[in-house]
Coordinates of C-alpha atoms in Angstrom, one line a residue:
M1 CA 0.0 0.0 0.0
A2 CA 1.4 3.4 -0.9
L3 CA 2.4 5.7 1.9
D4 CA 0.4 8.9 2.2
E5 CA 2.1 12.3 2.5
H6 CA 1.7 12.3 6.3
D7 CA 3.6 9.0 6.6
I8 CA 6.4 10.2 4.3
S9 CA 6.6 13.5 6.2
K10 CA 6.9 11.6 9.5
R11 CA 9.7 9.4 8.1
E12 CA 11.6 12.4 6.8
A13 CA 11.2 14.2 10.1
A14 CA 12.6 11.1 11.9
K15 CA 15.6 11.0 9.6
Q16 CA 16.2 14.8 10.1
K17 CA 16.1 14.3 13.9
I18 CA 18.9 11.7 13.7
F19 CA 21.1 14.3 12.0
D20 CA 20.0 17.1 14.3
D21 CA 20.7 15.0 17.4
R22 CA 24.2 14.0 16.2
L23 CA 24.9 17.6 15.4
A24 CA 23.6 18.9 18.7
Q25 CA 26.0 16.5 20.6
R26 CA 29.0 17.8 18.7
I27 CA 28.3 21.4 17.6
D28 CA 30.1 23.1 20.4
E29 CA 33.4 21.4 19.8
L30 CA 33.0 21.6 16.1
K31 CA 32.4 25.3 16.1
W32 CA 35.1 26.0 18.7
L33 CA 37.8 24.1 16.7
Y34 CA 36.7 25.7 13.4
I35 CA 36.6 29.2 14.6
E36 CA 39.9 28.8 16.5
L37 CA 41.5 27.7 13.2
Y38 CA 39.8 30.0 10.8
D39 CA 37.9 32.7 12.7
N40 CA 35.2 32.8 10.0
E41 CA 31.6 32.4 11.1
W42 CA 30.3 32.7 7.5
M43 CA 32.3 29.8 6.3
F44 CA 31.4 27.7 9.3
A45 CA 27.7 28.3 8.6
E46 CA 28.3 27.2 5.0
L47 CA 30.0 24.1 6.2
L48 CA 27.0 23.2 8.4
G49 CA 24.6 23.7 5.5
Q50 CA 26.6 21.5 3.2
M51 CA 26.9 18.8 5.9
G52 CA 23.1 18.7 6.1
M53 CA 22.9 18.5 2.3
Y54 CA 25.3 15.5 2.2
Y55 CA 23.4 13.8 4.9
N56 CA 20.1 14.2 3.0
D57 CA 21.8 12.9 -0.1
R58 CA 23.0 9.8 1.6
I59 CA 20.9 6.8 0.5
N60 CA 18.8 4.9 3.0
D61 CA 20.9 1.7 2.8
L62 CA 24.0 3.7 3.9
K63 CA 22.0 5.5 6.6
K64 CA 20.8 2.1 8.0
L65 CA 24.4 0.9 8.0
D66 CA 25.5 4.0 9.8
I67 CA 22.9 3.3 12.6
E68 CA 24.0 -0.3 12.8
R69 CA 27.6 0.6 13.2
E70 CA 26.8 3.4 15.7
K71 CA 25.1 0.7 17.9
N72 CA 28.2 -1.5 17.6
P73 CA 31.1 0.9 17.6
D74 CA 33.7 -1.8 17.9
W75 CA 32.4 -3.6 14.7
Y76 CA 35.8 -3.2 13.0
E77 CA 37.9 -4.4 16.0
K78 CA 37.0 -8.1 15.7
N79 CA 39.3 -11.0 14.6
D80 CA 37.2 -11.6 11.4
K81 CA 38.7 -8.9 9.3
L82 CA 41.2 -9.6 6.5
G83 CA 42.1 -6.8 4.0
M84 CA 43.6 -6.8 0.6
M85 CA 45.2 -3.9 -1.3
L86 CA 44.7 -4.0 -5.1
Y87 CA 44.9 -1.8 -8.1
V88 CA 41.6 -1.9 -10.0
D89 CA 43.1 -2.1 -13.4
N90 CA 45.8 -4.7 -12.5
F91 CA 43.3 -6.9 -10.6
A92 CA 40.2 -6.8 -12.8
K93 CA 40.6 -4.1 -15.5
N94 CA 37.9 -1.8 -14.1
L95 CA 35.4 -1.4 -11.2
K96 CA 32.8 -3.6 -12.9
G97 CA 35.5 -6.3 -13.1
V98 CA 36.2 -6.0 -9.4
K99 CA 32.5 -6.6 -8.7
R100 CA 32.6 -9.7 -10.9
R101 CA 35.7 -11.0 -8.9
L102 CA 34.1 -10.6 -5.5
P103 CA 33.5 -14.4 -5.2
Y104 CA 37.3 -14.9 -5.5
L105 CA 38.0 -12.4 -2.8
E106 CA 35.4 -14.2 -0.6
E107 CA 37.2 -17.5 -1.3
A108 CA 40.5 -15.9 -0.2
G109 CA 38.8 -14.8 3.1
V110 CA 39.0 -11.1 2.2
N111 CA 36.3 -8.8 3.6
V112 CA 38.1 -5.4 3.5
I113 CA 39.1 -4.3 0.0
H114 CA 41.5 -1.4 -0.4
L115 CA 41.1 0.0 -3.9
M116 CA 44.3 1.8 -4.7
P117 CA 43.8 5.3 -6.2
F118 CA 41.2 5.2 -8.9
L119 CA 40.2 8.9 -9.2
D120 CA 40.9 10.8 -12.4
T121 CA 44.6 11.7 -12.9
V122 CA 47.1 12.6 -15.6
P123 CA 48.9 9.8 -17.4
G124 CA 52.6 10.1 -17.0
E125 CA 52.2 12.5 -14.1
S126 CA 50.0 10.6 -11.7
D127 CA 52.3 9.4 -9.0
G128 CA 50.4 6.1 -9.0
G129 CA 47.1 7.9 -8.8
Y130 CA 48.1 10.2 -5.9
A131 CA 48.1 13.3 -8.2
V132 CA 44.3 13.8 -8.4
K133 CA 42.9 15.8 -11.3
D134 CA 39.2 15.5 -10.3
F135 CA 38.0 14.3 -6.8
R136 CA 34.6 13.6 -8.2
K137 CA 35.4 11.5 -11.2
V138 CA 36.7 8.0 -11.6
R139 CA 39.6 7.5 -14.1
P140 CA 37.7 6.9 -17.3
D141 CA 39.3 3.6 -18.1
L142 CA 38.2 2.3 -14.7
G143 CA 34.6 3.3 -14.9
D144 CA 32.5 6.0 -13.2
M145 CA 31.0 6.9 -9.9
E146 CA 27.9 4.8 -10.6
D147 CA 30.2 1.8 -11.0
L148 CA 31.8 2.7 -7.6
S149 CA 28.4 2.8 -5.9
E150 CA 27.3 -0.5 -7.5
L151 CA 30.6 -2.1 -6.3
T152 CA 30.3 -0.8 -2.7
A153 CA 26.6 -1.9 -2.6
A154 CA 27.6 -5.4 -3.8
C155 CA 30.3 -5.6 -1.1
H156 CA 27.9 -4.5 1.6
R157 CA 25.5 -7.3 0.6
K158 CA 28.4 -9.8 1.2
G159 CA 29.5 -8.2 4.5
M160 CA 32.6 -6.6 2.9
C161 CA 34.0 -3.2 3.4
V162 CA 35.6 -0.9 0.8
C163 CA 38.6 1.4 1.5
S164 CA 39.6 4.3 -0.7
D165 CA 42.3 6.8 -0.6
F166 CA 41.6 10.5 -0.1
V167 CA 44.6 12.6 -1.2
M168 CA 44.2 15.8 0.8
N169 CA 47.6 17.3 0.9
H170 CA 47.8 18.2 -2.8
T171 CA 46.2 18.2 -6.2
S172 CA 47.5 17.5 -9.7
D173 CA 48.7 20.6 -11.5
Q174 CA 45.9 19.8 -14.0
H175 CA 43.1 20.0 -11.3
E176 CA 40.5 22.7 -12.0
W177 CA 41.9 24.9 -9.2
A178 CA 45.4 24.6 -10.5
V179 CA 44.4 25.5 -14.0
K180 CA 42.7 28.6 -12.9
A181 CA 45.6 29.5 -10.6
R182 CA 48.0 29.1 -13.5
A183 CA 45.9 31.5 -15.4
G184 CA 46.5 34.1 -12.7
D185 CA 43.1 33.9 -10.8
G186 CA 44.0 35.2 -7.3
E187 CA 41.1 33.3 -5.7
Y188 CA 42.6 30.0 -6.9
M189 CA 46.2 31.0 -6.3
S190 CA 45.3 31.5 -2.7
R191 CA 44.3 27.8 -2.5
Y192 CA 48.0 26.9 -2.9
F193 CA 51.3 28.4 -1.8
F194 CA 52.4 30.9 -4.4
Y195 CA 55.4 33.3 -4.0
D196 CA 56.6 35.9 -6.5
N197 CA 60.2 35.5 -5.3
D198 CA 62.4 32.9 -3.6
E199 CA 62.8 34.6 -0.2
I200 CA 60.1 32.7 1.7
P201 CA 60.7 29.5 -0.3
R202 CA 64.3 29.6 0.7
Q203 CA 63.3 29.9 4.4
F204 CA 61.0 26.9 4.0
D205 CA 63.8 24.9 2.5
E206 CA 66.0 25.6 5.5
T207 CA 63.7 23.6 7.8
V208 CA 61.5 21.4 5.6
P209 CA 63.0 17.9 4.7
Q210 CA 62.6 16.8 1.1
V211 CA 60.3 13.8 0.5
F212 CA 62.0 12.6 -2.7
P213 CA 65.4 14.3 -2.8
V214 CA 66.6 12.1 -5.8
T215 CA 63.5 11.8 -8.0
A216 CA 61.8 15.1 -7.0
P217 CA 64.4 17.5 -5.4
G218 CA 63.2 20.7 -3.9
N219 CA 60.0 21.9 -2.2
F220 CA 59.0 24.5 -4.8
T221 CA 58.4 24.6 -8.6
W222 CA 58.5 27.6 -10.9
V223 CA 55.2 28.3 -12.7
S224 CA 56.2 30.4 -15.8
E225 CA 52.6 31.4 -16.7
V226 CA 52.4 33.6 -13.5
N227 CA 56.1 34.0 -12.7
H228 CA 55.6 32.5 -9.3
L229 CA 57.0 29.6 -7.3
V230 CA 54.5 27.1 -6.0
M231 CA 55.0 24.7 -3.1
T232 CA 55.3 21.1 -4.4
S233 CA 56.5 18.8 -1.5
F234 CA 56.1 15.6 -3.4
H235 CA 56.5 16.1 -7.2
A236 CA 56.5 19.2 -9.4
Y237 CA 53.1 18.2 -10.7
Q238 CA 51.5 17.9 -7.2
W239 CA 50.7 21.3 -5.8
D240 CA 50.3 21.5 -2.0
L241 CA 47.0 22.8 -0.8
N242 CA 46.8 25.8 1.6
Y243 CA 44.7 24.7 4.5
R244 CA 45.1 28.1 6.1
N245 CA 42.4 29.1 3.6
P246 CA 39.0 27.9 5.0
R247 CA 37.7 27.6 1.4
V248 CA 40.2 24.8 0.9
F249 CA 39.2 23.0 4.0
N250 CA 35.5 23.3 3.2
E251 CA 35.8 22.2 -0.4
M252 CA 38.0 19.2 0.5
I253 CA 35.5 18.1 3.2
Y254 CA 32.7 18.3 0.5
N255 CA 34.9 16.0 -1.7
F256 CA 35.4 13.7 1.2
L257 CA 31.6 13.4 1.9
Y258 CA 30.9 12.9 -1.8
L259 CA 33.2 9.9 -1.7
A260 CA 31.6 8.6 1.5
N261 CA 28.2 8.9 -0.1
H262 CA 29.2 6.5 -2.8
G263 CA 29.5 3.8 -0.2
V264 CA 33.1 3.8 0.8
D265 CA 33.5 2.5 4.4
I266 CA 37.1 3.4 5.1
I267 CA 38.7 6.5 3.9
R268 CA 42.5 6.6 4.0
I269 CA 43.7 10.2 4.5
D270 CA 46.9 10.3 2.6
A271 CA 50.1 12.0 3.8
V272 CA 48.1 13.5 6.7
P273 CA 51.1 14.8 8.7
Y274 CA 52.0 17.2 5.9
I275 CA 48.8 19.1 5.5
W276 CA 49.6 22.2 7.6
K277 CA 52.5 24.5 6.6
E278 CA 54.2 26.8 9.0
L279 CA 57.4 28.8 8.3
G280 CA 60.3 27.9 10.6
T281 CA 59.1 24.3 11.1
T282 CA 59.5 21.0 9.4
C283 CA 55.8 21.3 8.2
R284 CA 55.2 17.8 9.7
N285 CA 52.9 16.8 12.5
L286 CA 52.0 20.4 13.5
P287 CA 49.2 21.0 16.1
Q288 CA 46.8 22.3 13.4
V289 CA 47.0 18.9 11.6
H290 CA 45.4 17.3 14.7
T291 CA 42.7 20.0 14.7
I292 CA 41.9 19.3 11.1
V293 CA 41.8 15.5 11.7
R294 CA 39.6 16.0 14.8
L295 CA 37.2 18.2 12.7
M296 CA 37.1 15.4 10.1
R297 CA 36.2 12.9 12.7
L298 CA 33.4 15.1 14.1
I299 CA 32.0 15.8 10.7
T300 CA 32.1 12.1 9.9
E301 CA 30.3 11.2 13.1
I302 CA 27.5 13.7 12.2
V303 CA 27.0 12.9 8.5
C304 CA 28.2 9.4 8.0
P305 CA 29.2 7.7 11.3
G306 CA 29.5 4.3 9.6
V307 CA 32.7 5.6 7.8
L308 CA 36.1 5.1 9.4
L309 CA 39.2 7.3 9.1
L310 CA 42.4 5.5 8.3
G311 CA 45.5 7.7 8.7
E312 CA 48.6 7.3 6.6
V313 CA 51.4 8.3 9.1
V314 CA 54.8 6.9 8.3
M315 CA 56.4 6.8 11.7
A316 CA 57.2 4.4 14.5
P317 CA 54.1 3.1 16.4
E318 CA 54.7 5.2 19.5
L319 CA 55.0 8.3 17.4
V320 CA 51.9 7.7 15.3
A321 CA 49.8 7.2 18.4
P322 CA 48.8 10.9 18.7
Y323 CA 46.8 10.5 15.5
F324 CA 44.4 8.3 17.4
G325 CA 43.6 11.3 19.5
T326 CA 42.3 10.6 23.0
P327 CA 39.3 8.6 24.3
E328 CA 37.4 11.8 24.9
K329 CA 38.5 13.4 21.5
P330 CA 39.4 10.7 19.1
E331 CA 40.9 11.4 15.7
C332 CA 41.7 8.5 13.3
H333 CA 39.9 5.1 13.9
M334 CA 42.9 3.2 12.5
L335 CA 46.5 3.8 11.5
Y336 CA 49.1 1.8 9.6
N337 CA 51.8 -0.1 11.5
V338 CA 54.4 1.1 9.1
T339 CA 57.7 0.4 10.8
T340 CA 56.9 -3.2 11.5
M341 CA 57.0 -4.0 7.7
A342 CA 60.6 -2.7 7.6
S343 CA 61.5 -4.4 10.9
I344 CA 60.2 -7.8 9.6
W345 CA 62.4 -7.7 6.6
H346 CA 65.4 -6.5 8.7
T347 CA 64.7 -9.6 10.8
V348 CA 64.7 -11.9 7.7
A349 CA 68.0 -10.4 6.6
T350 CA 69.8 -10.6 10.0
R351 CA 68.0 -13.6 11.5
D352 CA 67.8 -11.5 14.6
A353 CA 64.4 -10.8 16.1
R354 CA 65.4 -8.5 18.9
L355 CA 64.3 -5.3 17.2
L356 CA 61.0 -6.9 16.2
R357 CA 60.4 -8.0 19.8
M358 CA 61.2 -4.5 21.2
Q359 CA 58.7 -3.0 18.7
L360 CA 56.0 -5.6 19.5
D361 CA 56.4 -4.8 23.2
T362 CA 56.0 -1.1 22.4
V363 CA 52.8 -1.7 20.5
A364 CA 51.5 -4.0 23.2
G365 CA 52.0 -1.2 25.7
L366 CA 49.7 1.2 23.8
P367 CA 45.9 1.3 24.6
K368 CA 44.0 -1.6 23.2
E369 CA 41.6 0.7 21.5
Y370 CA 44.3 1.6 19.0
I371 CA 43.7 -0.4 15.9
F372 CA 46.7 -0.8 13.5
L373 CA 46.7 -2.2 10.0
N374 CA 49.5 -4.7 9.7
Y375 CA 51.1 -5.8 6.4
L376 CA 54.2 -7.5 5.0
R377 CA 54.1 -5.6 1.7
C378 CA 52.2 -2.7 0.3
H379 CA 52.0 -0.8 -3.0
D380 CA 55.1 1.2 -1.9
D381 CA 58.8 0.5 -1.3
I382 CA 60.4 -0.6 1.9
G383 CA 62.2 2.3 3.5
W384 CA 64.8 1.3 6.1
G385 CA 63.7 3.8 8.7
L386 CA 64.7 1.4 11.6
D387 CA 65.4 2.3 15.2
Y388 CA 69.1 2.7 14.8
G389 CA 69.5 4.1 18.3
Y390 CA 68.3 0.7 19.6
L391 CA 70.3 -1.3 17.0
S392 CA 73.5 0.6 17.8
Q393 CA 73.9 -1.4 21.1
F394 CA 74.5 -4.5 18.8
G395 CA 77.2 -2.7 16.8
I396 CA 74.8 -1.9 13.9
E397 CA 75.6 1.4 12.1
E398 CA 72.9 3.0 10.0
V399 CA 74.6 3.7 6.7
A400 CA 76.4 0.3 6.5
H401 CA 73.3 -1.6 7.6
K402 CA 71.1 0.0 5.0
R403 CA 73.7 -1.0 2.4
Y404 CA 73.7 -4.6 3.7
L405 CA 69.9 -4.8 3.7
N406 CA 69.7 -3.6 0.1
D407 CA 72.5 -6.0 -0.9
Y408 CA 70.6 -8.8 0.8
F409 CA 67.3 -8.2 -0.9
L410 CA 69.1 -7.7 -4.2
G411 CA 70.4 -11.2 -3.7
N412 CA 74.0 -10.2 -3.3
A413 CA 74.8 -10.7 0.4
G414 CA 74.0 -12.7 3.5
Y415 CA 73.3 -16.0 1.8
S416 CA 70.2 -14.4 0.3
N417 CA 67.7 -16.0 -2.1
S418 CA 65.8 -12.7 -2.5
R419 CA 65.2 -10.9 -5.8
G420 CA 64.3 -7.2 -5.4
E421 CA 65.3 -3.9 -6.9
T422 CA 66.3 -0.6 -5.2
Y423 CA 64.2 2.6 -5.5
N424 CA 65.1 6.2 -5.1
D425 CA 68.8 5.4 -4.8
D426 CA 70.7 8.5 -3.5
P427 CA 74.3 8.5 -4.8
V428 CA 75.3 11.1 -2.2
T429 CA 74.2 9.3 0.9
G430 CA 74.2 5.8 -0.5
D431 CA 70.7 5.4 0.8
A432 CA 68.0 3.5 -1.1
R433 CA 64.7 1.8 -0.6
M434 CA 63.7 -1.7 -1.6
C435 CA 61.0 -3.1 -4.0
G436 CA 59.7 -6.5 -4.6
T437 CA 56.8 -8.8 -3.9
T438 CA 56.7 -10.9 -0.8
A439 CA 57.2 -14.1 -2.8
S440 CA 60.2 -12.8 -4.6
L441 CA 61.8 -11.3 -1.5
C442 CA 61.3 -14.7 0.2
G443 CA 63.1 -16.6 -2.6
I444 CA 60.2 -18.1 -4.5
E445 CA 61.2 -16.4 -7.7
K446 CA 64.8 -17.6 -7.6
A447 CA 63.8 -21.2 -6.7
G448 CA 61.3 -21.3 -9.5
Y449 CA 63.7 -20.0 -12.0
E450 CA 66.4 -22.5 -11.0
G451 CA 64.0 -25.4 -10.6
D452 CA 65.2 -25.9 -7.0
E453 CA 62.5 -27.8 -5.2
E454 CA 64.3 -27.8 -1.9
G455 CA 64.8 -24.1 -2.2
M456 CA 61.2 -23.6 -3.1
S457 CA 60.0 -25.5 0.0
R458 CA 62.2 -23.3 2.1
A459 CA 61.0 -20.1 0.4
I460 CA 57.3 -21.1 0.8
D461 CA 58.0 -21.8 4.5
L462 CA 59.5 -18.3 5.0
D463 CA 56.5 -16.7 3.1
V464 CA 53.9 -18.5 5.2
M465 CA 55.8 -18.0 8.5
L466 CA 55.9 -14.2 7.8
H467 CA 52.2 -14.2 7.1
A468 CA 51.6 -16.2 10.3
Y469 CA 53.5 -13.6 12.3
M470 CA 51.5 -10.8 10.7
L471 CA 48.3 -12.6 11.6
M472 CA 49.5 -12.9 15.2
Q473 CA 49.6 -9.1 15.6
S474 CA 46.7 -7.1 17.0
G475 CA 44.6 -5.1 14.5
I476 CA 43.6 -5.9 10.9
P477 CA 46.0 -7.9 8.7
I478 CA 46.3 -6.6 5.1
I479 CA 47.7 -8.7 2.2
Y480 CA 48.8 -7.3 -1.1
S481 CA 47.0 -8.7 -4.1
G482 CA 48.8 -11.7 -5.4
D483 CA 50.5 -12.6 -2.1
E484 CA 47.8 -15.2 -1.5
I485 CA 49.1 -17.2 -4.4
G486 CA 52.8 -16.3 -4.2
Q487 CA 52.9 -13.9 -7.1
V488 CA 56.5 -12.9 -8.0
N489 CA 58.0 -9.7 -9.5
D490 CA 56.7 -8.3 -12.8
Y491 CA 59.6 -6.9 -14.8
S492 CA 57.4 -5.8 -17.7
Y493 CA 57.3 -2.3 -16.2
K494 CA 60.7 -1.7 -17.7
E495 CA 59.1 -1.8 -21.2
D496 CA 56.6 1.0 -20.4
P497 CA 58.2 4.5 -20.8
E498 CA 55.9 6.0 -18.2
K499 CA 56.9 3.5 -15.5
A500 CA 60.4 2.4 -16.5
D501 CA 62.1 4.7 -14.0
D502 CA 59.9 3.7 -11.1
S503 CA 60.9 0.3 -9.7
R504 CA 57.9 0.3 -7.4
Y505 CA 56.0 -1.1 -10.4
L506 CA 58.1 -4.3 -9.9
H507 CA 55.5 -5.3 -7.3
R508 CA 52.5 -3.5 -8.8
G509 CA 52.1 -6.0 -11.7
K510 CA 48.9 -7.3 -13.1
F511 CA 47.2 -10.1 -11.1
R512 CA 47.9 -13.4 -12.9
W513 CA 44.6 -15.1 -13.2
E514 CA 46.2 -18.0 -15.1
N515 CA 48.1 -18.8 -11.9
E516 CA 45.0 -18.2 -9.7
R517 CA 43.5 -21.3 -11.3
K518 CA 46.3 -23.4 -9.8
K519 CA 45.3 -22.6 -6.2
K520 CA 43.2 -25.8 -5.9
N521 CA 46.2 -28.0 -6.7
V522 CA 48.3 -28.3 -3.5
K523 CA 51.2 -29.6 -5.6
T524 CA 51.7 -26.1 -7.1
V525 CA 53.3 -23.2 -5.4
E526 CA 50.0 -21.3 -5.7
G527 CA 48.1 -24.1 -4.1
R528 CA 50.6 -24.7 -1.3
I529 CA 50.5 -21.0 -0.2
F530 CA 46.8 -20.5 -0.7
K531 CA 45.9 -23.5 1.4
R532 CA 48.2 -22.7 4.2
L533 CA 47.2 -19.1 4.4
S534 CA 43.5 -20.0 4.3
E535 CA 44.1 -22.3 7.3
L536 CA 45.8 -19.6 9.3
E537 CA 43.1 -17.1 8.5
K538 CA 40.4 -19.6 9.6
L539 CA 42.3 -20.2 12.9
R540 CA 42.5 -16.5 13.5
R541 CA 38.7 -16.0 13.1
E542 CA 37.9 -19.0 15.4
H543 CA 39.9 -17.9 18.5
D544 CA 39.0 -15.0 20.8
A545 CA 42.7 -14.7 21.7
F546 CA 43.1 -12.9 18.3
L547 CA 40.6 -10.2 19.2
A548 CA 42.1 -6.7 19.1
N549 CA 41.6 -6.1 22.8
A550 CA 43.5 -9.3 23.9
D551 CA 46.5 -9.1 26.2
V552 CA 49.7 -9.4 24.2
W553 CA 53.3 -10.0 25.4
T554 CA 56.6 -11.5 24.2
V555 CA 58.4 -14.4 25.8
N556 CA 62.2 -15.0 26.0
T557 CA 63.3 -18.0 23.9
A558 CA 67.0 -18.0 24.6
D559 CA 67.7 -17.7 20.9
D560 CA 67.7 -14.3 19.1
S561 CA 66.4 -15.9 15.9
V562 CA 63.3 -17.2 17.6
L563 CA 60.4 -14.8 18.5
C564 CA 57.6 -15.9 20.8
V565 CA 54.4 -13.9 21.2
G566 CA 51.6 -14.6 23.7
R567 CA 48.0 -13.6 23.4
Y568 CA 45.2 -14.0 26.0
Q569 CA 41.5 -13.2 26.0
D570 CA 38.5 -14.6 27.9
G571 CA 40.4 -17.7 29.3
E572 CA 42.1 -18.5 26.0
K573 CA 45.9 -18.3 25.8
I574 CA 47.8 -18.8 22.6
Y575 CA 51.5 -18.6 21.9
G576 CA 53.1 -18.1 18.5
V577 CA 56.7 -19.2 18.1
F578 CA 58.6 -18.1 14.9
N579 CA 62.0 -19.1 13.7
F580 CA 63.4 -16.3 11.5
S581 CA 66.4 -18.4 10.5
E582 CA 66.7 -21.0 7.7
N583 CA 68.6 -23.2 10.1
E584 CA 67.2 -25.5 12.9
K585 CA 66.9 -23.7 16.2
T586 CA 66.0 -24.7 19.7
A587 CA 63.8 -22.4 21.8
W588 CA 63.8 -22.9 25.6
F589 CA 60.8 -22.2 27.7
D590 CA 59.8 -22.9 31.3
M591 CA 56.1 -23.2 31.1
E592 CA 53.9 -25.6 33.0
G593 CA 51.0 -27.5 31.5
G594 CA 50.2 -28.7 28.0
F595 CA 49.7 -26.9 24.7
R596 CA 47.6 -27.9 21.7
D597 CA 49.3 -27.3 18.4
L598 CA 46.6 -25.5 16.4
I599 CA 48.0 -26.6 13.1
R600 CA 49.1 -30.2 13.8
G601 CA 46.5 -30.9 16.4
E602 CA 48.9 -32.6 18.7
L603 CA 49.4 -31.9 22.5
T604 CA 52.9 -30.8 23.5
A605 CA 54.8 -29.1 26.2
M606 CA 56.6 -25.8 26.0
K607 CA 60.0 -26.7 27.4
E608 CA 62.8 -27.5 24.9
M609 CA 61.3 -26.8 21.4
K610 CA 63.2 -27.6 18.2
L611 CA 62.1 -25.6 15.2
G612 CA 63.1 -26.3 11.6
G613 CA 64.3 -23.5 9.3
Y614 CA 61.5 -20.9 9.0
E615 CA 59.2 -23.1 11.1
F616 CA 56.5 -21.7 13.3
R617 CA 54.1 -23.1 15.9
L618 CA 50.7 -21.8 17.1
L619 CA 50.1 -23.3 20.6
M620 CA 47.0 -23.0 22.7
E621 CA 47.2 -23.7 26.5
E622 CA 45.4 -26.9 27.3
A623 CA 45.5 -29.2 30.3
M624 CA 47.7 -32.3 29.8
P625 CA 46.0 -35.6 30.4
E626 CA 46.7 -37.2 33.7
A627 CA 49.2 -40.1 33.7

């Protein structure tokens, strides 16, 4: 039966009340922070009006999802989440293709899909999609915004979440604002940092580190059309936005909400520490950055509370913690555990887990509400930003150690079987970063090329052991597309003029669907890895000890190559023991009682434990049978 106008009016009033109640709870802080930052009542009033508009435009299915998640605010903190990073074109050609491939992602246990940048950009000057030309348009070869909405809706029906990047520090120099600024329009020039001489830029350069000193030196670029310098922290074609201008903040928030209204569940705010510029500082992690992130959190909680903020902050865990905010005034819902990736590979190359143990202890000491995303590999390179202050006590010197790590993963030192390539090699400092897929860095590529079955078994053991360690950490594990079937490096990027100088495309190759078909055959590399990873992911979902709020600690093993991690939740205690050496090791424990091996099923004791090369054990405390 059709609803009459009175019923429709009542429903609309109820929806409006939800928005009004959320706003009323947060309006005081929202206004105080905004006026403190901008001192502009008119722009604040405009922001409120637009927030109401984006709320009204939000479809009913998303509003229902918002309400469900509001009632269960810890919905993303469970042990049932597994993420995957993927490039739309490499994985399935376009957004429609990703939708068609959802059954495969389900089979792989994936329920958080991170779509790498897919918004419109400029071929050849895209920085992998992070130079955005239009925040409201999908790259034409990938589809359109309607395709995005259809994909997110399909994911929601399957209980999946979609993560998308939001590049808020800069735009492409071909963005509409930049085009108008290049034409001399003062309104649009004020949305960037333009200077008619080099006096202030030189002062910035005295204190602001360069992001890419080799491939993109300098922090400013000359714009001949207006005879001005413009700030370009990342690349010459990426112009830094001026968040001192409230018009920039407002418009970027509208772009943010536009993306959220297309069903995106997690919005990754890219390069967030950089977004506020202050002369005489490093322009990193300034107080105003936290004000802006807190404003974004409040706006999200009012308009689309089912959406999560993921901060990209490339620092050690104890240093990124401020971006979580406080329990009373939270900022990001989740952050990347960036340094652990580099520390894991350092541990592989040195067979010494002491740094990894120290960092795990540090993370375990942070509040349990802090949710990290953990990964072995991502779309980017591995930077060797390790804790050299800690490592110095073992005689490790930064420059020499970075050279050793790069030599190891190039396959040139330390009895390595890795196959990687350096990125952003600095001939002055000798510093460089490392690229390669998990499988190739573990030795699978080399063993396959040489037909070395023993070497292949060892490489697969290392690959699976590293994934097991990642799954042992608190937070959300994220795998890179192809890792689930042991995909190796793709050297075809060297044949593409637009990519040939960027070795990061070594691990950004197309997903090899012809190899995916082998995953059912446990005699193949793909099948061996897929089966073992699936078993680990199933174990993680089944046991409460893997919940994000579990107690976590490390245990001494009497061998620096062996790391032991304990987890406890609701009476369930699980230990993970990991041998980071290719040689047999013996770990020594002094624990009473019995322990069930969750993979082998056998009951054992934790006393003297022999571990084969790259072997790991997952052991749950269980009473030993009486004699």
